Coordinates of C-alpha atoms in Angstrom, one line a residue:
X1 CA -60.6 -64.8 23.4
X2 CA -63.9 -66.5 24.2
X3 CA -64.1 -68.8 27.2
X4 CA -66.9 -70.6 28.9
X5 CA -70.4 -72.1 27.8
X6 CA -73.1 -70.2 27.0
X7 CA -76.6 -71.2 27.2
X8 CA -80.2 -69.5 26.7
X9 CA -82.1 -69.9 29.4
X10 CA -85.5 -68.9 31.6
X11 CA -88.3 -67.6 30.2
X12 CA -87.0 -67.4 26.7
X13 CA -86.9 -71.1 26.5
X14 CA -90.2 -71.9 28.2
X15 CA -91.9 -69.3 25.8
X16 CA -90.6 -71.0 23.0
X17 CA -91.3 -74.5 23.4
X18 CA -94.9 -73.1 24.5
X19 CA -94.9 -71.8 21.0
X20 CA -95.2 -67.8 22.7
X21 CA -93.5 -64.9 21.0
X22 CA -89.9 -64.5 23.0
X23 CA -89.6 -60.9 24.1
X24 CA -86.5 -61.3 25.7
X25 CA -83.6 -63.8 25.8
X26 CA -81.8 -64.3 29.2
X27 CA -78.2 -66.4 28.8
X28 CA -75.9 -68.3 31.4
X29 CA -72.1 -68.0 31.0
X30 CA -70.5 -71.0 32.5
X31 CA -66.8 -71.3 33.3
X32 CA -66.0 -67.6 32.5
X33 CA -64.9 -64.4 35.0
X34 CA -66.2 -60.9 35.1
X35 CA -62.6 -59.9 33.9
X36 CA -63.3 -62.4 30.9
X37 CA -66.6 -61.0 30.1
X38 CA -65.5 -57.2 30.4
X39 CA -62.5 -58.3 27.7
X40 CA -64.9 -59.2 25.4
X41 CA -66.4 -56.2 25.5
X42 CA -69.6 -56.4 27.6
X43 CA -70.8 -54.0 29.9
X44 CA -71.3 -54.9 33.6
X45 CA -74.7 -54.1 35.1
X46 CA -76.0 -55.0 38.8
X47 CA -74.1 -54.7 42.3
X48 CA -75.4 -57.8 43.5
X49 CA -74.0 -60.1 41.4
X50 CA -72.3 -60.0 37.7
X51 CA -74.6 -59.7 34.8
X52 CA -73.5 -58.1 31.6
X53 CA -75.2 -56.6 28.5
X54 CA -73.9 -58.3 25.3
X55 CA -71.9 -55.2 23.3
X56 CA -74.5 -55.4 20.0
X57 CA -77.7 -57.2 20.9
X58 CA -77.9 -55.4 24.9
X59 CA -79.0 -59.1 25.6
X60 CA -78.2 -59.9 29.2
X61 CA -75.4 -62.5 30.1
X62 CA -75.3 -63.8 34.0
X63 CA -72.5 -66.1 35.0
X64 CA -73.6 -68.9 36.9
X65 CA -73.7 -68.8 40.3
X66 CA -75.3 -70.5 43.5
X67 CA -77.3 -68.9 46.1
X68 CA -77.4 -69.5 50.0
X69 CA -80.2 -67.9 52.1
X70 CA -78.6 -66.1 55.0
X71 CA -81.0 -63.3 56.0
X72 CA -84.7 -61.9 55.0
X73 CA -86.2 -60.9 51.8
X74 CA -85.5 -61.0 48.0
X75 CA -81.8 -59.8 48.8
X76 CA -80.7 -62.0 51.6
X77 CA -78.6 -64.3 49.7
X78 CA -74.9 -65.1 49.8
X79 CA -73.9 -65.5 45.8
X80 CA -71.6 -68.5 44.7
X81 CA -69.9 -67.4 41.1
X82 CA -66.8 -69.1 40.9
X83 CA -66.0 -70.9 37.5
X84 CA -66.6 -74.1 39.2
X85 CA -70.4 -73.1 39.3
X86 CA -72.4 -75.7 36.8
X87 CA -75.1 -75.2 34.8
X88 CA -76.8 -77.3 36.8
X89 CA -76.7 -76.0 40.2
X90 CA -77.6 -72.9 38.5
X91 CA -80.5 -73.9 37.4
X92 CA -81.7 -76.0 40.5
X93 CA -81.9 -72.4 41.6
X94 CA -84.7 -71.2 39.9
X95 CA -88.0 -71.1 41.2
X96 CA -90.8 -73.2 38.6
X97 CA -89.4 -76.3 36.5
X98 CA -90.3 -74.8 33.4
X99 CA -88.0 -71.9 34.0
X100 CA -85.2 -74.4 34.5
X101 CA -84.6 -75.6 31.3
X102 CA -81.5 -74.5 29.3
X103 CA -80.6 -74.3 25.6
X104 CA -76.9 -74.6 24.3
X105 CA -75.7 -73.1 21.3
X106 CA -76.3 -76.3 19.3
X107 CA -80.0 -76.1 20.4
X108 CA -80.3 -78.9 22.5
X109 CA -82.2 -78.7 25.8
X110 CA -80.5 -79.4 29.2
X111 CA -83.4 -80.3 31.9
X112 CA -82.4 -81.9 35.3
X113 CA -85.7 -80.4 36.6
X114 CA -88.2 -82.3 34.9
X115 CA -89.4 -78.7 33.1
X116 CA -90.3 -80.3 30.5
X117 CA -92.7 -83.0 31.9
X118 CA -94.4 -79.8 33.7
X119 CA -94.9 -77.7 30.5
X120 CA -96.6 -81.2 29.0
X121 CA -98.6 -81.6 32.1
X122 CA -99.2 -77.7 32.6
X123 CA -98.2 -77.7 36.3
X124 CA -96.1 -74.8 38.1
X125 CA -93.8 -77.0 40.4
X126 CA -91.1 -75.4 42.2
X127 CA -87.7 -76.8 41.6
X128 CA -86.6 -77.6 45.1
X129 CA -87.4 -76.7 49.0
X130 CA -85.2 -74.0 48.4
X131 CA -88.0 -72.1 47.0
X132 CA -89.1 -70.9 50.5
X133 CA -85.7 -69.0 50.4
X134 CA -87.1 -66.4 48.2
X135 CA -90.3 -64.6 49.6
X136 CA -91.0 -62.8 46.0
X137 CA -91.4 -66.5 44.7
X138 CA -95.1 -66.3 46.1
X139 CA -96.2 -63.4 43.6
X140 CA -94.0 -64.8 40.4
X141 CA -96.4 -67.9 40.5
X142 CA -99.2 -66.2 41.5
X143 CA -98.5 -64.1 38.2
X144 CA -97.5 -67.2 36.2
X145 CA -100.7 -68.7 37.0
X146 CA -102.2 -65.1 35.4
X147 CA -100.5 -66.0 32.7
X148 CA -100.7 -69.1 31.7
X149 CA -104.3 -69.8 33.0
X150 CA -105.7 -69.7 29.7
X151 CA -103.6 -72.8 28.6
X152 CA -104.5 -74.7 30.9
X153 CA -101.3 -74.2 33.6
X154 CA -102.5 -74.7 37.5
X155 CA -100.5 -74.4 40.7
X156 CA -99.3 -77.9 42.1
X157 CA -100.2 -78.7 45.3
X158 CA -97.1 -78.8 46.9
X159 CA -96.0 -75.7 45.5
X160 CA -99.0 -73.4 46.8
X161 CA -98.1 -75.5 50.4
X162 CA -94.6 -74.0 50.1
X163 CA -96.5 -70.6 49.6
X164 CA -98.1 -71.4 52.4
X165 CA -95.3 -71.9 54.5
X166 CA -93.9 -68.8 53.2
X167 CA -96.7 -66.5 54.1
X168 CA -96.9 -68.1 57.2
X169 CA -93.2 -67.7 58.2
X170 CA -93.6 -63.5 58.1
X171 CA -90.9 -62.9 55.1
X172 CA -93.4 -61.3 52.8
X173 CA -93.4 -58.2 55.2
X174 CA -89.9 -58.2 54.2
X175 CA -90.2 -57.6 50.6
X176 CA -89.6 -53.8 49.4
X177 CA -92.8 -52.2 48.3
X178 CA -91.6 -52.0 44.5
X179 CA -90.7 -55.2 43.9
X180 CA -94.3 -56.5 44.9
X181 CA -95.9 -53.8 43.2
X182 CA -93.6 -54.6 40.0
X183 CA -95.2 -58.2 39.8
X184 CA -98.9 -57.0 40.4
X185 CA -98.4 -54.4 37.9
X186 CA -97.0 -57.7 35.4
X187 CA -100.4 -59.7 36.6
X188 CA -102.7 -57.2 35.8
X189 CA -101.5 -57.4 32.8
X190 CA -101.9 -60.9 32.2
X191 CA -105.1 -62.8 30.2
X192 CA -106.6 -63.8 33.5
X193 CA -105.9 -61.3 36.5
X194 CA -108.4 -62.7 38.9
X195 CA -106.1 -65.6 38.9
X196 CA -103.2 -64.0 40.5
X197 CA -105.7 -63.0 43.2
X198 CA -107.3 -66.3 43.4
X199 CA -103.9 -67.9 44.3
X200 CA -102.4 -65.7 46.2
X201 CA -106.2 -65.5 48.9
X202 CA -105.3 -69.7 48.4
X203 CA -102.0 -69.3 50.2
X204 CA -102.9 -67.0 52.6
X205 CA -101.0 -64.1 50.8
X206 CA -103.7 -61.9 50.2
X207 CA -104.6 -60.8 53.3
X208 CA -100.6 -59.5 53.3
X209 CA -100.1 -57.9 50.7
X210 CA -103.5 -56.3 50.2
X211 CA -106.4 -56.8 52.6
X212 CA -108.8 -54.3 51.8
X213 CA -109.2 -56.5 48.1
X214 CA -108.7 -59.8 50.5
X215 CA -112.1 -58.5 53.1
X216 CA -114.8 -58.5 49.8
X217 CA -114.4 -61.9 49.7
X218 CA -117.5 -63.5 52.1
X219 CA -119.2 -59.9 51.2
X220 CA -123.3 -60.6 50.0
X221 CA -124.9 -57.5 47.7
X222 CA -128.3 -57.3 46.4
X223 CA -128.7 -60.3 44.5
X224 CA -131.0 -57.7 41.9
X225 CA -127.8 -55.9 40.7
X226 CA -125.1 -59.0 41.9
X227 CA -126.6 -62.5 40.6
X228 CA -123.3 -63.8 42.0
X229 CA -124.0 -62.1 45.1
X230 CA -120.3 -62.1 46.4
X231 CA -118.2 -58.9 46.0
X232 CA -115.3 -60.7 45.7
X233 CA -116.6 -62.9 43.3
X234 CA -117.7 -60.2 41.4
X235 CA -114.2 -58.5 41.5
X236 CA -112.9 -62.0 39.9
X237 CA -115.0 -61.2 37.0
X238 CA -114.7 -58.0 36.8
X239 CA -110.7 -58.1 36.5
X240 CA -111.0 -60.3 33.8
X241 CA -113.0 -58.6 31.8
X242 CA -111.2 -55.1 32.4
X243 CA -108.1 -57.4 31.0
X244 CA -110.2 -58.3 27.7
X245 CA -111.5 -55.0 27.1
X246 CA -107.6 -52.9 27.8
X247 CA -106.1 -55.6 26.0
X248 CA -104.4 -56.3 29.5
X249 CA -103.9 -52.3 30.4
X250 CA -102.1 -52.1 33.8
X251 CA -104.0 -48.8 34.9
X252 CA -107.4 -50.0 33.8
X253 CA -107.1 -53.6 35.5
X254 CA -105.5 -52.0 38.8
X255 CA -108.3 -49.9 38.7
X256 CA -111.1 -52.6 38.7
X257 CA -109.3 -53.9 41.6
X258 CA -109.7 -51.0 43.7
X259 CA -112.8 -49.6 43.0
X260 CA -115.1 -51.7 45.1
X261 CA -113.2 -51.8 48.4
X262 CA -115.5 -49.4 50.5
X263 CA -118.1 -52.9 50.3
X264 CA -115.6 -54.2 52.8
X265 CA -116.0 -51.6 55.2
X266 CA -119.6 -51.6 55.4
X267 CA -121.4 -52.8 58.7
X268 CA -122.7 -56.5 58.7
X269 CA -125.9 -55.1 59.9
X270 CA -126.0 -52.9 56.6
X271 CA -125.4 -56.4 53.9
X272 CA -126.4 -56.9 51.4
X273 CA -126.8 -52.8 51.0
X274 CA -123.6 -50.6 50.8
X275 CA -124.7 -47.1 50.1
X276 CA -121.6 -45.0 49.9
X277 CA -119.4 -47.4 49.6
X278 CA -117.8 -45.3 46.6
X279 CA -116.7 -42.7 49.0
X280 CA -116.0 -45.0 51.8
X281 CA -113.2 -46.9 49.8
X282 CA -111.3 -43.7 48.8
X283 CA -108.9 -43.6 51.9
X284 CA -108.5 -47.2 51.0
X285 CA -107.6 -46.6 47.8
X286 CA -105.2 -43.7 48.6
X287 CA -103.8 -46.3 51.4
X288 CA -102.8 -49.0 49.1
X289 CA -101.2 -46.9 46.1
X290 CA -99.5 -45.2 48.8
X291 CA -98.2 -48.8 50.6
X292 CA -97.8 -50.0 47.3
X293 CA -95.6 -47.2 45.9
X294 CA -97.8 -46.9 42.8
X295 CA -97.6 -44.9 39.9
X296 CA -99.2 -41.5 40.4
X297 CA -101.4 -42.2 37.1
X298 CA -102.7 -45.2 38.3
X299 CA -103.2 -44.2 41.7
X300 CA -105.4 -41.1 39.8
X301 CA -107.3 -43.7 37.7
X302 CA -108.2 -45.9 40.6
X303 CA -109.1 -43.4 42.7
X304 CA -111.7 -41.7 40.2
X305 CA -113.1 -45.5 39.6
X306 CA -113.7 -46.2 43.0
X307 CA -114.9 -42.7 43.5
X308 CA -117.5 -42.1 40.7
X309 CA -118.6 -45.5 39.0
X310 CA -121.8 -45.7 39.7
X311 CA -122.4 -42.3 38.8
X312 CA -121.4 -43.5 35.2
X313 CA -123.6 -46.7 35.4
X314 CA -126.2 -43.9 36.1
X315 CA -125.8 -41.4 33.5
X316 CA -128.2 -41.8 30.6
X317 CA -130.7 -41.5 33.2
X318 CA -128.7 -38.1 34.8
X319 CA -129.3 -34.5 33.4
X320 CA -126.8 -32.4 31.3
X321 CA -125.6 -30.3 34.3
X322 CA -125.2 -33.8 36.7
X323 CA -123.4 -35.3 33.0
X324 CA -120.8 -31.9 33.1
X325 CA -120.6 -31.9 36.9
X326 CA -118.9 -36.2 36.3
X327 CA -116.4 -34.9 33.8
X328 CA -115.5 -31.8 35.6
X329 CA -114.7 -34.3 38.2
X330 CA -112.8 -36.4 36.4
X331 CA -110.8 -33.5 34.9
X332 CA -110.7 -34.7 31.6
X333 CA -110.6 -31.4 29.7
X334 CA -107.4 -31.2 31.1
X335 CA -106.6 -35.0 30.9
X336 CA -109.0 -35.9 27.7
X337 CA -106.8 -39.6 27.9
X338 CA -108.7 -40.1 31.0
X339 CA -111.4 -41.0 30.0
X340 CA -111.4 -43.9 27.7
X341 CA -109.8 -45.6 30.4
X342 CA -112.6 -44.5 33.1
X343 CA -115.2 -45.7 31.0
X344 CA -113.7 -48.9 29.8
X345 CA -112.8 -49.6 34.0
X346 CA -116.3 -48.9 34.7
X347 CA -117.6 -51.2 31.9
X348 CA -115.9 -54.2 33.3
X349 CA -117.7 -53.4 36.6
X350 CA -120.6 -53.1 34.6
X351 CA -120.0 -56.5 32.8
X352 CA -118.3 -58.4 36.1
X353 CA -122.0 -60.2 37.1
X354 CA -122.8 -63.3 36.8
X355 CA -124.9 -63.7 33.2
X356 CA -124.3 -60.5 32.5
X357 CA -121.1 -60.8 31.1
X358 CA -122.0 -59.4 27.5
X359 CA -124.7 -57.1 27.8
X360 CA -124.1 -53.6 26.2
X361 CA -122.6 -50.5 27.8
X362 CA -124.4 -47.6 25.9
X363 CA -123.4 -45.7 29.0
X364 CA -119.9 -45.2 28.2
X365 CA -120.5 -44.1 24.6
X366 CA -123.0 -41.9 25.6
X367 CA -120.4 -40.1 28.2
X368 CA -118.2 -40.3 25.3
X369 CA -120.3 -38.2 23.5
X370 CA -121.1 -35.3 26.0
X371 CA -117.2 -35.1 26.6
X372 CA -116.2 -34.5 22.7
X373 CA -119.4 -31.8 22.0
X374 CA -118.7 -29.9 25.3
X375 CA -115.0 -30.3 24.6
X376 CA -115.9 -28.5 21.3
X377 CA -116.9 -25.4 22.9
X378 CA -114.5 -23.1 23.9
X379 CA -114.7 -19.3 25.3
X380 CA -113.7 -17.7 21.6
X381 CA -116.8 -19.4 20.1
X382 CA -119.2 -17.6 23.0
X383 CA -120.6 -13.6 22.8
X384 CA -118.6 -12.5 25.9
X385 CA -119.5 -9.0 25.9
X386 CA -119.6 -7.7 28.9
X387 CA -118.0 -10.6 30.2
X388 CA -114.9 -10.9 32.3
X389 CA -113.4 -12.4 35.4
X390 CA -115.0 -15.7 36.4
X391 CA -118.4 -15.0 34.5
X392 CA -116.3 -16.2 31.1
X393 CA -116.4 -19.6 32.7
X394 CA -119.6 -19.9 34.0
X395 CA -120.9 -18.7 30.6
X396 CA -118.2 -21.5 29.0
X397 CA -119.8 -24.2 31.4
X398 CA -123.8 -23.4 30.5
X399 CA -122.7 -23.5 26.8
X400 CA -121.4 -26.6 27.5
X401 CA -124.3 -28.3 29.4
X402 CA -126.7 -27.1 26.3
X403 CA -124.2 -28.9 24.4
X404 CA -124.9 -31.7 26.4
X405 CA -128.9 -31.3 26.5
X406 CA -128.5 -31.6 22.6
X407 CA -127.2 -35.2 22.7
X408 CA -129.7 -38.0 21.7
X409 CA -129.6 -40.8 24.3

């Protein structure tokens, strides 16, 4: 028998009335019991507190419950959900105003947040002070601001000074290392990336969570190759574009945000210059995937961005052997998917420059090119008489290179 209210509610609703596709719907049982919800057949999920997977859609079902801060990080909460739990005080706690607003099963909208006045105005607002509660809050706006930057949606005020207060307060260092790598893995795949970073260096939670991206900020380069002179400006506009050109790719956009960080290590004496900053910002690289718990793919892909970029900004002017010696390096006979993603990385750094933002990268085609003829050469097509041990490879490599010394540029 069916008890209690159901009601859609989160994202599912805000996507909606924004007129977004809805990838997934989130509901609030009110007035039921786990014993209730297991009868009807759902299946439990979650030791923290009850949510269940509907038995023919695997939608998820929470019951409502209330939420009392009484130690650090994303877990320190004591959970309220008796049956006397309301759908209001579950939604008063909630982080934005537009992710308070409920739907009930005749489709009218329950908002004692003022959601929807926010989604008119385009303003993230946090629903109460209880906000500060939940250290993870400062990375879900951060990421909602990725989002929704390209409608128009800004941070209010008073929100970003509760992110303040957060950052402030130490709880950030409290966070586990995959739950803040989760949401930067969700805002580089947003629209608008560099806003995720531009909010979070507002509210002082950059310089947390990742420094060595934080210290390019204040950076000058050679105003010849960097009209906006800034490295970290230039990073803004380089995420972006990474995001247009991957269609939002995750490993492509992480990538861009990595690959200039040796510019923060070198000596003020040194600016605007930064030779070897490539090399320089490898153990920075390796530092953050490692802090960051990053996937071992995307760790790879950043690492051969920041490593070798320039030497594909340089290659139509590089010879065939220099050309072979790059994609040996970036092992893409063995990983061919590599390489797209290299390339399109190192285009947006190409791009990322202030009125520069749509000239051509003939570079990345042209690597393209030299990887799919020497690819096409393999030891059965070569005279090896005479040949054994590791002479078959050097042999396989020179036939490759003349491969490459055929290509027009």
């Amino acid at each position: 028998m069916k008890t209690g209210k159901t009601y859609l509610v989160g994202g599912a609703v805000r996507d909606d009335l924004l007129g977004l596709q809805v990838s997934e719907r989130d509901w609030v049982v009110v007035g039921s019991t786990a014993d209730e919800m297991l009868d009807q057949g759902f299946k439990q999920v979650g030791a923290s507190f009850p949510v269940f997977l509907h038995p023919k859609n695997g939608e998820e079902y929470a019951l409502a419950r209330s939420e009392k801060k009484q130690g650090h990080g994303y877990h320190g909460f004591k959970v309220n959900f008796h049956t006397n739990v309301t759908l209001e005080q579950d939604l008063q706690r909630r982080d934005l105003t537009i992710n308070a607003i409920a739907r009930d099963e005749d489709g009218n909208l329950i908002d004692p947040c003022g959601g929807l006045r926010d989604l008119k105005q385009k303003v993230l607002r946090h629903v109460s002070e209880a906000f500060v509660e939940d250290p993870l809050r400062v990375f879900r706006v951060a990421r909602f601001a990725a989002r929704f930057a390209s409608m128009g949606f800004h941070v209010h005020d008073s929100t970003l000074a509760l992110m303040r207060e957060i950052t402030q307060s130490g709880e950030l260092q409290h966070l586990a290392a995959e739950r803040c790598w989760r949401e930067i893995e969700r805002a580089m795949q947003t629209g608008k990336p560099s806003e995720f970073v531009s909010v979070l260096r507002d509210c002082g939670a950059l310089e947390v969570l990742l420094p060595e991206v934080n210290a390019l900020f204040g950076i000058p380069q050679p105003e010849k190759y960097h009209p906006e002179i800034d490295t970290g400006t230039h990073l803004l506009m380089a995420l972006d574009i990474a995001a247009e050109l991957s269609n939002g790719a995750a490993n492509i956009v992480f990538a861009v945000l990595l690959h200039d960080l040796g510019k923060g290590l070198t000596p003020q004496q040194k600016w605007p210059s930064h030779v070897g900053h490539e090399a320089a910002g490898l153990p920075l690289v390796d530092a953050v995937c490692s802090r960051l718990k990053a996937p071992n793919a995307l760790h790879d892909l950043a690492h051969k961005v920041c490593a070798s970029h320039l030497d594909c900004h340089r290659v139509l002017e590089a010879r065939p052997a220099t050309v072979m010696r790059l994609l040996e390096r970036l092992d893409v006979f063995r990983q061919p998917g590599v390489l797209p993603d290299f390339v399109m990385a190192c285009e947006a750094d190409y791009r990322g420059r202030k009125g520069l933002q749509d000239r051509p990268y003939p570079q990345g085609e042209y690597l393209q090119k030299a990887y799919r003829v020497a690819a096409d050469i393999s030891a059965r097509d070569l005279d090896l008489e005479g040949i054994s041990g590791p002479a078959v490879g050097d042999r396989l490599r020179q036939a490759r290179v003349e491969a490459i010394a055929g290509l027009a540029k």
